PDB file of C-alpha atoms and ligand atoms in Angstrom:
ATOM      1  CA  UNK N   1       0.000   0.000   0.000  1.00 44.00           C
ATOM      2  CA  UNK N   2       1.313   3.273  -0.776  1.00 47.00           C
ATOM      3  CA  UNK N   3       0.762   5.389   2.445  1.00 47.00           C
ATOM      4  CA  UNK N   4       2.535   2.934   4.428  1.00 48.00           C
ATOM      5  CA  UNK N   5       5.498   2.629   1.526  1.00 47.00           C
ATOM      6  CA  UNK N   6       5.649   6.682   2.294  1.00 48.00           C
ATOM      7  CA  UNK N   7       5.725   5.734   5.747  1.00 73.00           C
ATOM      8  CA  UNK N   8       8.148   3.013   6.100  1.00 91.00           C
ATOM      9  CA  UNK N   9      11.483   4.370   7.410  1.00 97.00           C
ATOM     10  CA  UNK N  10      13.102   0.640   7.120  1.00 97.00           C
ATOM     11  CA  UNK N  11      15.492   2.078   5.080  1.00 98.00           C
ATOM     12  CA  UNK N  12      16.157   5.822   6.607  1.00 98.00           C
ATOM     13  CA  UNK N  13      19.971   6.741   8.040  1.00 98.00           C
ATOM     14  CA  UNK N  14      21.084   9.918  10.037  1.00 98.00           C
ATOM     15  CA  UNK N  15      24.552  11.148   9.617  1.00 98.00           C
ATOM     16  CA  UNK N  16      25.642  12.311  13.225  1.00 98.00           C
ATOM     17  CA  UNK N  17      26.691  15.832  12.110  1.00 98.00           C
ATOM     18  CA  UNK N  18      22.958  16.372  10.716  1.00 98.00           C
ATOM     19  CA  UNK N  19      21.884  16.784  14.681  1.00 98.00           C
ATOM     20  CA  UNK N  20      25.218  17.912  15.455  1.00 98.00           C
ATOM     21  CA  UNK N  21      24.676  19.420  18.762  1.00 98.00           C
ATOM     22  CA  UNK N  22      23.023  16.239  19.680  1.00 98.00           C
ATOM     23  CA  UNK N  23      26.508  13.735  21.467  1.00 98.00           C
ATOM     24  CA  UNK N  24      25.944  10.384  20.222  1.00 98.00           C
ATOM     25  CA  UNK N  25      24.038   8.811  23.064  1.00 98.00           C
ATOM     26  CA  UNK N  26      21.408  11.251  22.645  1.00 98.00           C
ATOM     27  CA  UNK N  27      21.384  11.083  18.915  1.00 98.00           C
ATOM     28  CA  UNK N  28      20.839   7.657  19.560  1.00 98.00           C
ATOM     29  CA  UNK N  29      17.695   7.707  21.595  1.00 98.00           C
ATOM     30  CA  UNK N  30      16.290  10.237  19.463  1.00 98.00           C
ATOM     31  CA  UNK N  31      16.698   8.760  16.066  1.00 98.00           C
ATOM     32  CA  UNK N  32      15.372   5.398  17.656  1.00 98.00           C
ATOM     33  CA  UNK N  33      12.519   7.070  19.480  1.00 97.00           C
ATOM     34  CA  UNK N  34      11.650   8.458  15.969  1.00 97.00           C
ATOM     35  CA  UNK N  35      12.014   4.790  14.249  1.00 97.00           C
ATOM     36  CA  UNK N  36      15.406   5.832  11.775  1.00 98.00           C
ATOM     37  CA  UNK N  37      16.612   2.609  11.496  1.00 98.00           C
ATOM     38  CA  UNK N  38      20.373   3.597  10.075  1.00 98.00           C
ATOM     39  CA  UNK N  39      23.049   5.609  11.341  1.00 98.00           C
ATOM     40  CA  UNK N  40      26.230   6.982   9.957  1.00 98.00           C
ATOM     41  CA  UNK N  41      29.067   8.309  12.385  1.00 98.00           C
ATOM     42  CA  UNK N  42      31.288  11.116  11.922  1.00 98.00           C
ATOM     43  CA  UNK N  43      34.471  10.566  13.592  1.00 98.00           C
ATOM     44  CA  UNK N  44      34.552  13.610  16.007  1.00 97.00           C
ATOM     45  CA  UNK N  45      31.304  12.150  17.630  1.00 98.00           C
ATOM     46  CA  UNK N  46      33.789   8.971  19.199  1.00 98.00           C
ATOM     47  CA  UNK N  47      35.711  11.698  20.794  1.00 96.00           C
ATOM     48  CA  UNK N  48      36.516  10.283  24.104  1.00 96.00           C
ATOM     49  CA  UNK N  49      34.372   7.027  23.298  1.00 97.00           C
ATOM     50  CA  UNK N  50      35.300   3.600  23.977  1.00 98.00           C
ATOM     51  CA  UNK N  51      34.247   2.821  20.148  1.00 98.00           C
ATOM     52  CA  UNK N  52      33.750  -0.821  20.710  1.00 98.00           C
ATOM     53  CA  UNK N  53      30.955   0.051  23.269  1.00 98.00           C
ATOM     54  CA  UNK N  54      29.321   3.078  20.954  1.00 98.00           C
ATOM     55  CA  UNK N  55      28.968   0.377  18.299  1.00 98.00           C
ATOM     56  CA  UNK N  56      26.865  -1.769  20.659  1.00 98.00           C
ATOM     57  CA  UNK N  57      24.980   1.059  22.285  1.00 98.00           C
ATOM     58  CA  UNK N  58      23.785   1.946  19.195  1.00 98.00           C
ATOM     59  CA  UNK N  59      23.064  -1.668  17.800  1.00 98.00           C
ATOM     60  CA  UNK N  60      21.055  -2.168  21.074  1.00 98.00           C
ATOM     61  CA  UNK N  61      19.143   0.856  20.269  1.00 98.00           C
ATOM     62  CA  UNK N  62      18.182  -0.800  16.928  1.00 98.00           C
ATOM     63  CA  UNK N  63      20.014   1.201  14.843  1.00 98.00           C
ATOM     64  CA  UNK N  64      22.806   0.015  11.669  1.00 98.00           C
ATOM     65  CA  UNK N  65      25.629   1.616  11.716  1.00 98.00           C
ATOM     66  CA  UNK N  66      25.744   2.406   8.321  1.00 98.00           C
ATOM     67  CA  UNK N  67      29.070   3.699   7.738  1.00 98.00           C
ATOM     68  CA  UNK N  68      31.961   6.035   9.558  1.00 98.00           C
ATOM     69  CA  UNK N  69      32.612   9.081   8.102  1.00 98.00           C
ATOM     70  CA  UNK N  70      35.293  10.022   6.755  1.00 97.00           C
ATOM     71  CA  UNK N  71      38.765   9.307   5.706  1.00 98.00           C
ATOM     72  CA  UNK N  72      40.105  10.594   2.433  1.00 98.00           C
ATOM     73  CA  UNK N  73      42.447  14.108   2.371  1.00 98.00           C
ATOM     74  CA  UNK N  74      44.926  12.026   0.608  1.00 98.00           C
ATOM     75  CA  UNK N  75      46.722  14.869  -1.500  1.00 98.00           C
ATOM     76  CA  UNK N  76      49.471  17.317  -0.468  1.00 98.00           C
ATOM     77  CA  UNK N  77      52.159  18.662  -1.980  1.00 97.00           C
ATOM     78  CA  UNK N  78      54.837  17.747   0.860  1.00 97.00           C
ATOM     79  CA  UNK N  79      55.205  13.939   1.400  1.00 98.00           C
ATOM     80  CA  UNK N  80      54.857  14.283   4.876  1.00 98.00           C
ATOM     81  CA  UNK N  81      51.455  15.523   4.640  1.00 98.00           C
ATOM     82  CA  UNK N  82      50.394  12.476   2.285  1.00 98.00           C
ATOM     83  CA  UNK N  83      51.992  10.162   4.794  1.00 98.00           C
ATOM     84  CA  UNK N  84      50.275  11.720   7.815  1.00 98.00           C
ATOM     85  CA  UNK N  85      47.023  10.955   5.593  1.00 98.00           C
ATOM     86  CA  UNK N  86      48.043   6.983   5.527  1.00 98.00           C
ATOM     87  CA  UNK N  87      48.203   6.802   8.843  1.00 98.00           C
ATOM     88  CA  UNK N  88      45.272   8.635   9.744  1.00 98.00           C
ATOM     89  CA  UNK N  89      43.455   6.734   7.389  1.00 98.00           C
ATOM     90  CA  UNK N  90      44.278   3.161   9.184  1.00 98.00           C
ATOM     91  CA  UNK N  91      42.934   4.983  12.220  1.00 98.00           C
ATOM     92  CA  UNK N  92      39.956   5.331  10.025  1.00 98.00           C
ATOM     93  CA  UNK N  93      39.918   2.109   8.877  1.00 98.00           C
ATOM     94  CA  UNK N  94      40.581   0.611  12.477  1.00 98.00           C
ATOM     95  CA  UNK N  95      38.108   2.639  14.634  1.00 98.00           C
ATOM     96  CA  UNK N  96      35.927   1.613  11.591  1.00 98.00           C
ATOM     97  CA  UNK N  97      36.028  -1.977  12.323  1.00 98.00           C
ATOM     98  CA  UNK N  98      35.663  -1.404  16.382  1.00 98.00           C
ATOM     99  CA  UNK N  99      32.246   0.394  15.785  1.00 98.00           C
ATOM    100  CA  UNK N 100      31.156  -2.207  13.698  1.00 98.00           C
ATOM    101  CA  UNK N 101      30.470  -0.620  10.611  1.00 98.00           C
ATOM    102  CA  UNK N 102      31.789  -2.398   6.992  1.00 98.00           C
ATOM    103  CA  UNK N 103      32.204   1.190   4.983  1.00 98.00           C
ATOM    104  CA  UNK N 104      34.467   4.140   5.038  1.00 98.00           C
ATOM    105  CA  UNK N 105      33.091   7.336   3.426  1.00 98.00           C
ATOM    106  CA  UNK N 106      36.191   9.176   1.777  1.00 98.00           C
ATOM    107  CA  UNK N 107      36.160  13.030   1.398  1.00 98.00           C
ATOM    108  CA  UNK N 108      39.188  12.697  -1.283  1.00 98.00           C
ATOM    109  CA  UNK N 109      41.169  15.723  -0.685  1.00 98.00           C
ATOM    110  CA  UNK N 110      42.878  18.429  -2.457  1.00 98.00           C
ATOM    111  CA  UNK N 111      45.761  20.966  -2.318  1.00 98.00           C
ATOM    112  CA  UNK N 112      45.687  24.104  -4.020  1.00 98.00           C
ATOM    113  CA  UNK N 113      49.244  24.549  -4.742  1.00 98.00           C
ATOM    114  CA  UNK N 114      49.113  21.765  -7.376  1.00 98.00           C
ATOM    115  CA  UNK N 115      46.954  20.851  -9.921  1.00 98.00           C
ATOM    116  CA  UNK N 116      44.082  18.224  -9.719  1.00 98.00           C
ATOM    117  CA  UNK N 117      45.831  15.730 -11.766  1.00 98.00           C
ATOM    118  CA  UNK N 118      48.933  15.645  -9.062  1.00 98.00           C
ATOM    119  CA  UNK N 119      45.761  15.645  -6.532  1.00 98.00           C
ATOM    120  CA  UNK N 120      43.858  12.958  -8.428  1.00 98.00           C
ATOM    121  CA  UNK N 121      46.915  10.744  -9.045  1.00 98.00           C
ATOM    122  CA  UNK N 122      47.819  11.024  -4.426  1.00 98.00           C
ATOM    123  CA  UNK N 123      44.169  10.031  -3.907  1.00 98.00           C
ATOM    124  CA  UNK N 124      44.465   6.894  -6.098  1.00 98.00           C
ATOM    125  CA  UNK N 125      47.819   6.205  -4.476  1.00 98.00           C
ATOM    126  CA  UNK N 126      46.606   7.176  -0.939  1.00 98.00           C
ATOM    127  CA  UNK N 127      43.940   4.065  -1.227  1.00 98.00           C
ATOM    128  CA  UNK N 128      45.652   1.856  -2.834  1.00 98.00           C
ATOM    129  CA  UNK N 129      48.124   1.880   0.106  1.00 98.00           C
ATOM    130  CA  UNK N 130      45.267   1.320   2.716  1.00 98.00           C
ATOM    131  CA  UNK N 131      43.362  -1.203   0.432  1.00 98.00           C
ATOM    132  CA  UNK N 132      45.175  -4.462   2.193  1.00 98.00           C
ATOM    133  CA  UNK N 133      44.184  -3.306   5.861  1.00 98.00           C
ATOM    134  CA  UNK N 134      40.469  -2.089   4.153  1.00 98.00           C
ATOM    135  CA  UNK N 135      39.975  -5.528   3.138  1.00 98.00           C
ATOM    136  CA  UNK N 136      41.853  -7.353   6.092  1.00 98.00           C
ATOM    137  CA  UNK N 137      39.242  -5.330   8.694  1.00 98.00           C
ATOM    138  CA  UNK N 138      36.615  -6.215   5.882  1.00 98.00           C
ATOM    139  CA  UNK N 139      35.639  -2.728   5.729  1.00 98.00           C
ATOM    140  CA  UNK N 140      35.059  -0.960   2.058  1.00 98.00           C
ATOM    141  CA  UNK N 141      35.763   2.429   1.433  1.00 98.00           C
ATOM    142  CA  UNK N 142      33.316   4.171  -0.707  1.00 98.00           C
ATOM    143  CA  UNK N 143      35.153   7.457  -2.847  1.00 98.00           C
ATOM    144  CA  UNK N 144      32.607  10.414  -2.395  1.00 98.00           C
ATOM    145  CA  UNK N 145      32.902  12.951  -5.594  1.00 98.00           C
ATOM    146  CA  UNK N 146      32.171  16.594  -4.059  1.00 98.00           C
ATOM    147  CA  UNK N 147      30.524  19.504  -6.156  1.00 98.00           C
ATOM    148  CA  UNK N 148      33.473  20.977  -7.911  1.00 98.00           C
ATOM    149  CA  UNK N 149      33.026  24.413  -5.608  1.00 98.00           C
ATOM    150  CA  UNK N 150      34.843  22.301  -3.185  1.00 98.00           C
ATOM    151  CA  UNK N 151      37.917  21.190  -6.029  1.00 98.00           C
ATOM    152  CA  UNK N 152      40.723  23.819  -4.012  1.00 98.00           C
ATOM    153  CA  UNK N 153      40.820  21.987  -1.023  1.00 98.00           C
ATOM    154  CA  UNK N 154      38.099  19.237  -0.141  1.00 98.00           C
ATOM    155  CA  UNK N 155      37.899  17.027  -3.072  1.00 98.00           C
ATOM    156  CA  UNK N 156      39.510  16.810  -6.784  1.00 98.00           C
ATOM    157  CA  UNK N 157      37.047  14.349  -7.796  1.00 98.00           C
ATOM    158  CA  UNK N 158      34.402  16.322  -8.508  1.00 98.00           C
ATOM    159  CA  UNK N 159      32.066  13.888 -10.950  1.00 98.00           C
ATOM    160  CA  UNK N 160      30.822  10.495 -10.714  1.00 98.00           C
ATOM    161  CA  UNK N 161      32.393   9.899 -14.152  1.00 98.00           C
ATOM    162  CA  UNK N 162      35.567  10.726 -11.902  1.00 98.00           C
ATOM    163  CA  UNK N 163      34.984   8.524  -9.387  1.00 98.00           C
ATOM    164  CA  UNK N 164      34.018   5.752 -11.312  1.00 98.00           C
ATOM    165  CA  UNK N 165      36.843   6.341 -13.390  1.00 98.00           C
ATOM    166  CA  UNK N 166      38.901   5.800 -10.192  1.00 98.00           C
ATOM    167  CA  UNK N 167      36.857   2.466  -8.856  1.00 98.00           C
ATOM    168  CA  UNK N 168      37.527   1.061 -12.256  1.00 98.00           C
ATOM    169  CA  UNK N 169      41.533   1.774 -12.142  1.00 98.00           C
ATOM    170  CA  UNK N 170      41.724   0.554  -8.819  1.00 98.00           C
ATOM    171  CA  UNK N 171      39.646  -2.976  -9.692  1.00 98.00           C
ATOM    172  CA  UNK N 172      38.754  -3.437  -6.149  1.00 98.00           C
ATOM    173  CA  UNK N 173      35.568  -5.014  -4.430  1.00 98.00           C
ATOM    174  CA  UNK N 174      36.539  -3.026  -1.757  1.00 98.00           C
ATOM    175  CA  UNK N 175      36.628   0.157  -3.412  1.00 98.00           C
ATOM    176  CA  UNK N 176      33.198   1.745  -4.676  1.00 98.00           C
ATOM    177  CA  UNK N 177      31.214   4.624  -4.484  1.00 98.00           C
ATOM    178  CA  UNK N 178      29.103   7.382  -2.748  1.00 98.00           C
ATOM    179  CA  UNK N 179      26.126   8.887  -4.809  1.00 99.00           C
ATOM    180  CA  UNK N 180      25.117  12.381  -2.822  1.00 98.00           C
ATOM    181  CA  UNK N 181      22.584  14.270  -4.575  1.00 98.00           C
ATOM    182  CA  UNK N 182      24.220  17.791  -3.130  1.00 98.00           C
ATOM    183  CA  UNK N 183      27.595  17.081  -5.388  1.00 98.00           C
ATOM    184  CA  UNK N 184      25.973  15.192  -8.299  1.00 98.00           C
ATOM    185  CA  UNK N 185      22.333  16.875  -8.784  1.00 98.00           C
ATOM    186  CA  UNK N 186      23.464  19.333 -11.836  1.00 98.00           C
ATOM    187  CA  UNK N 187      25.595  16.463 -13.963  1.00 98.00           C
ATOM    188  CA  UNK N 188      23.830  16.067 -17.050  1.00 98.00           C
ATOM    189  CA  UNK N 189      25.636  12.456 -17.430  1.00 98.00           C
ATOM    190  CA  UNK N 190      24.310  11.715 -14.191  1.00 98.00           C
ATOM    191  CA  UNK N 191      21.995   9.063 -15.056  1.00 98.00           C
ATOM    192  CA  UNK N 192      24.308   7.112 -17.272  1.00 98.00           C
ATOM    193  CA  UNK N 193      27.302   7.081 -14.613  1.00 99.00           C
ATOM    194  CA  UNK N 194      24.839   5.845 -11.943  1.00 99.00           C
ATOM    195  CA  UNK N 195      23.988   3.184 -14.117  1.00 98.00           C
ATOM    196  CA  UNK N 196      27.911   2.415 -14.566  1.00 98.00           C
ATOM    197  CA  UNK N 197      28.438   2.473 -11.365  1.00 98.00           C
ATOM    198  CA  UNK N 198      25.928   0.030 -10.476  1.00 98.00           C
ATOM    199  CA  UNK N 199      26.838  -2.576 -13.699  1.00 98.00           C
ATOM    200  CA  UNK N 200      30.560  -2.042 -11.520  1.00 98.00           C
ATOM    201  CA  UNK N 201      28.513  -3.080  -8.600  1.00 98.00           C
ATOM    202  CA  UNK N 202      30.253  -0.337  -6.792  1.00 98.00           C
ATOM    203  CA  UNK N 203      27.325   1.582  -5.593  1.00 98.00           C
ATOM    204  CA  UNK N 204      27.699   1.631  -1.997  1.00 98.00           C
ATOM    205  CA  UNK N 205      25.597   4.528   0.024  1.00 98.00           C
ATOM    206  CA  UNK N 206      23.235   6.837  -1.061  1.00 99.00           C
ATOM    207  CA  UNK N 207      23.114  10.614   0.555  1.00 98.00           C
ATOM    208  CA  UNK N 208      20.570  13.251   0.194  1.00 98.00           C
ATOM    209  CA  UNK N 209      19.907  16.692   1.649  1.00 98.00           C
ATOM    210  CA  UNK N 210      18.528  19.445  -1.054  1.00 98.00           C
ATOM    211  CA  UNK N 211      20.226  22.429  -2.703  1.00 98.00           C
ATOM    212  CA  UNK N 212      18.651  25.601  -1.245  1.00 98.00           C
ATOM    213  CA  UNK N 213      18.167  28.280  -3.916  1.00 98.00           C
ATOM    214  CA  UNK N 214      20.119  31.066  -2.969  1.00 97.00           C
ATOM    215  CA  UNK N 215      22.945  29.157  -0.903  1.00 97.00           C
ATOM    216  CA  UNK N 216      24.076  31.584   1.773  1.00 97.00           C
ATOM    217  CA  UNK N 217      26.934  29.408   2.817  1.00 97.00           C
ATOM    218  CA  UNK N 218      28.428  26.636   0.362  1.00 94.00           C
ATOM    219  CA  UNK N 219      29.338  24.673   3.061  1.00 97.00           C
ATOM    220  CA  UNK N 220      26.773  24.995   5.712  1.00 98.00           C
ATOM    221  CA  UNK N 221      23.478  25.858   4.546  1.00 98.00           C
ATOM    222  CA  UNK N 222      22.174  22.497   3.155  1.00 98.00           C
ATOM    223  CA  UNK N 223      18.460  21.729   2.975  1.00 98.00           C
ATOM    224  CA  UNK N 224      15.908  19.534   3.831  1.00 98.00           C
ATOM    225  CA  UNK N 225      14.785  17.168   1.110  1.00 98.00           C
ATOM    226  CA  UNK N 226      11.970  19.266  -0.143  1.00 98.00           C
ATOM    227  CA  UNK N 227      13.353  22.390   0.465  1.00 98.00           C
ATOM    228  CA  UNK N 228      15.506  23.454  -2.697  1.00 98.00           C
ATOM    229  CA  UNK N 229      16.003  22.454  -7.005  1.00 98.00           C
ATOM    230  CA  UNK N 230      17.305  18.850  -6.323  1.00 98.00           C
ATOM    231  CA  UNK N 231      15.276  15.899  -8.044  1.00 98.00           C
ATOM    232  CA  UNK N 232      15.495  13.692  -4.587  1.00 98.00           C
ATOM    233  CA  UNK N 233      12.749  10.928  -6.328  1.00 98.00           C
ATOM    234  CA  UNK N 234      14.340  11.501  -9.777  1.00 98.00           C
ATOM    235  CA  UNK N 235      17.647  10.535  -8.121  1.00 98.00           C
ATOM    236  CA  UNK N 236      16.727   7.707  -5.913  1.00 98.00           C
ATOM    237  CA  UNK N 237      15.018   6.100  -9.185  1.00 98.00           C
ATOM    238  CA  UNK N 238      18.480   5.786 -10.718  1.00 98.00           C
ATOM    239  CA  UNK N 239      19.624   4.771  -7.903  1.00 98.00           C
ATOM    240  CA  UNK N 240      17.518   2.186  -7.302  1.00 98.00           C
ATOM    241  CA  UNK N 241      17.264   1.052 -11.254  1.00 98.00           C
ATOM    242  CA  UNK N 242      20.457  -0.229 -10.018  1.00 98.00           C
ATOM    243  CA  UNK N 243      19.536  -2.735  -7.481  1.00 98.00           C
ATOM    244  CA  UNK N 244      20.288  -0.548  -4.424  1.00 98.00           C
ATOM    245  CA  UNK N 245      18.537  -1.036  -1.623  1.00 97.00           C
ATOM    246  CA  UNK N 246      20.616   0.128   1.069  1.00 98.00           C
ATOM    247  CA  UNK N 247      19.965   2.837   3.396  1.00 98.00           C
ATOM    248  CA  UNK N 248      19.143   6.152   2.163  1.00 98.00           C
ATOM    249  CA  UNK N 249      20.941   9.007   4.067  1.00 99.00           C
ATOM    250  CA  UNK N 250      19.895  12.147   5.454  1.00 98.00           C
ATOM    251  CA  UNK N 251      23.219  14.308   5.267  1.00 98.00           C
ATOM    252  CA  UNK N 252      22.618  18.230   6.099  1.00 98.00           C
ATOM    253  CA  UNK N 253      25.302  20.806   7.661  1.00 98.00           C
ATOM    254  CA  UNK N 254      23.171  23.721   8.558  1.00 98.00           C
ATOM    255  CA  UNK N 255      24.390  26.816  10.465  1.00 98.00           C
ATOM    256  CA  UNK N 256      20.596  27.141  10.883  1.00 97.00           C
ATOM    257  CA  UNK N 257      19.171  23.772  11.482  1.00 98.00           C
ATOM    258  CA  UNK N 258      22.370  23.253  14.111  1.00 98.00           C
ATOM    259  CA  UNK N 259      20.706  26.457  16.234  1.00 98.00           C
ATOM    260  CA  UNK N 260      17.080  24.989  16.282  1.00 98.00           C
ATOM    261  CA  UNK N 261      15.994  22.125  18.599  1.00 98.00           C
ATOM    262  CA  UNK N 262      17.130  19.315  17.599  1.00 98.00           C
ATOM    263  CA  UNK N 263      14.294  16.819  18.528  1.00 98.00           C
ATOM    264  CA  UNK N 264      12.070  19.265  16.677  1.00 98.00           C
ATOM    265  CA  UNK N 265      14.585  19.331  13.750  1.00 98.00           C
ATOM    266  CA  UNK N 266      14.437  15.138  13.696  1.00 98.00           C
ATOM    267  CA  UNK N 267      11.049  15.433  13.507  1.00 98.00           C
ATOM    268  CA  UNK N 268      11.050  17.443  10.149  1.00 98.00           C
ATOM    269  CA  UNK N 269      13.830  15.156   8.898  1.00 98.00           C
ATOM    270  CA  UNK N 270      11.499  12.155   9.008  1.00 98.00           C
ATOM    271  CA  UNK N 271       8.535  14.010   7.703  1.00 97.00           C
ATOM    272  CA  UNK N 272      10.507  15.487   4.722  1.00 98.00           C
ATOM    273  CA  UNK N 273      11.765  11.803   4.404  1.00 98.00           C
ATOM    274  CA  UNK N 274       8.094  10.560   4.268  1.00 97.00           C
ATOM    275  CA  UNK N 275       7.631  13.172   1.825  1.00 97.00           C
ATOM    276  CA  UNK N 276      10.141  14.059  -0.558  1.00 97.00           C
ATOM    277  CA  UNK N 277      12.721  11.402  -0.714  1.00 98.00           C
TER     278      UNK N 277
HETATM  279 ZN1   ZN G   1      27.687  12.928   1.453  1.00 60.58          ZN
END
């Protein structure tokens, strides 16, 4: 039946920084109070955790930890940067496996004071070096391409063609891919490089906020599904034309949705879930 398709939230994730002022115990009861179902950790939320015991406090509140977020920032121009990135990266990959999770969301990386190509070439290097302790902690690690306002310094991938360009050069089961509608919305090949992605089988998490129209804030001022130009359902049909039915996740970093009240906030997450998604 329809209404209770809308209504089914089997399939919803939270990513911790969406409620950020919420610590992760109390992100916890609140998502499960409201039924979400999936959960996705950012790494400064385990500050001062024992991991291993987050992991099961949030299994026993029924939720799936979904995946950790994020390793990545790979690229630098000094080699002691990209080596500090290794090794931050197997702490990724470690604290990964102690929370339970099987997937690493990677925010690639990039350094201004050389070009992408240098940038593109460290990322592929960077996880290729942490594939064999990836796939020894059975954990994959899914490359996320970022809108290219963010090509200076968060990201050189900045297109799924890019990151499945990437998946396919590294040949990896344990290397796939991260579809979020706030990077990928405006790619006219969009359709076509979801559907590659999923005949690579590499089509490992799905997250969606909207694109509010103006953007005060290109970092911070992400919208509700609903809210802004994105095609959420348009999306999620490719998406799911693939054969993925994982969790769908809410990702927003609001300097306005961060002031309100959060349990309110959750609240209009779900709904716009119900409603737009
Ligand atoms: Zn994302």
């Amino acid at each position: 039946m329809k209404t209770n398709q809308i209504k089914d939230l089997s399939r919803l994730c939270i990513h911790t920084i969406t409620t950020k002022p919420f610590n992760i115990e109390q992100a916890a009861n609140n998502y499960s109070a409201n039924g979400v179902k999936g959960i996705t950790v950012w790494r400064d939320a385990l500050q001062n955790r024992n991991i291993k015991q987050t992991g099961e406090m949030l299994r026993q509140h029924n939720l799936s930890v979904v995946s950790l977020c994020r390793g990545g920032f790979f690229p630098g121009k000094e080699q002691k940067k990209r080596q500090e990135a290794i090794e931050d990266n197997r702490r990724a990959i470690e604290e990964a496996f102690e929370l339970g999770t099987n997937l690493i969301v990677l925010v690639c990386g990039a350094d201004p004071s050389q070009s992408l190509e240098d940038s593109r070439k460290q990322i592929c290097d960077g996880i290729s070096t942490i594939l064999p302790e990836a796939k020894a902690a059975g954990i994959k690690l899914a490359i996320e391409p970022l809108h290219p306002m963010y090509a200076d310094t968060r990201s050189a991938i900045n297109t799924l063609a890019q990151a499945n360009d990437m998946t396919e050069a590294l040949n990896s089961p344990w290397v796939g891919v991260a579809v979020d509608v706030y990077h990928l919305w405006w790619d006219p090949n969009l359709e076509s490089e979801i559907e590659r992605c999923g005949k690579n089988n590499a089509l490992l998490a799905f997250h969606v906020c909207d694109w509010k129209s103006p953007t005060v804030d290109f970092l911070n001022d992400r919208g509700l599904m609903g809210e802004g130009c994105i095609p959420i359902k348009k999306i999620r049909s490719w998406v799911e034309a693939t054969g993925f039915n994982g969790f769908i996740e809410v990702e927003i970093f609001s300097n306005s949705y961060w002031k309100q009240d959060q349990a309110m906030f959750l609240k209009n997450i779900v709904k716009a879930y119900q409603e737009n998604v």
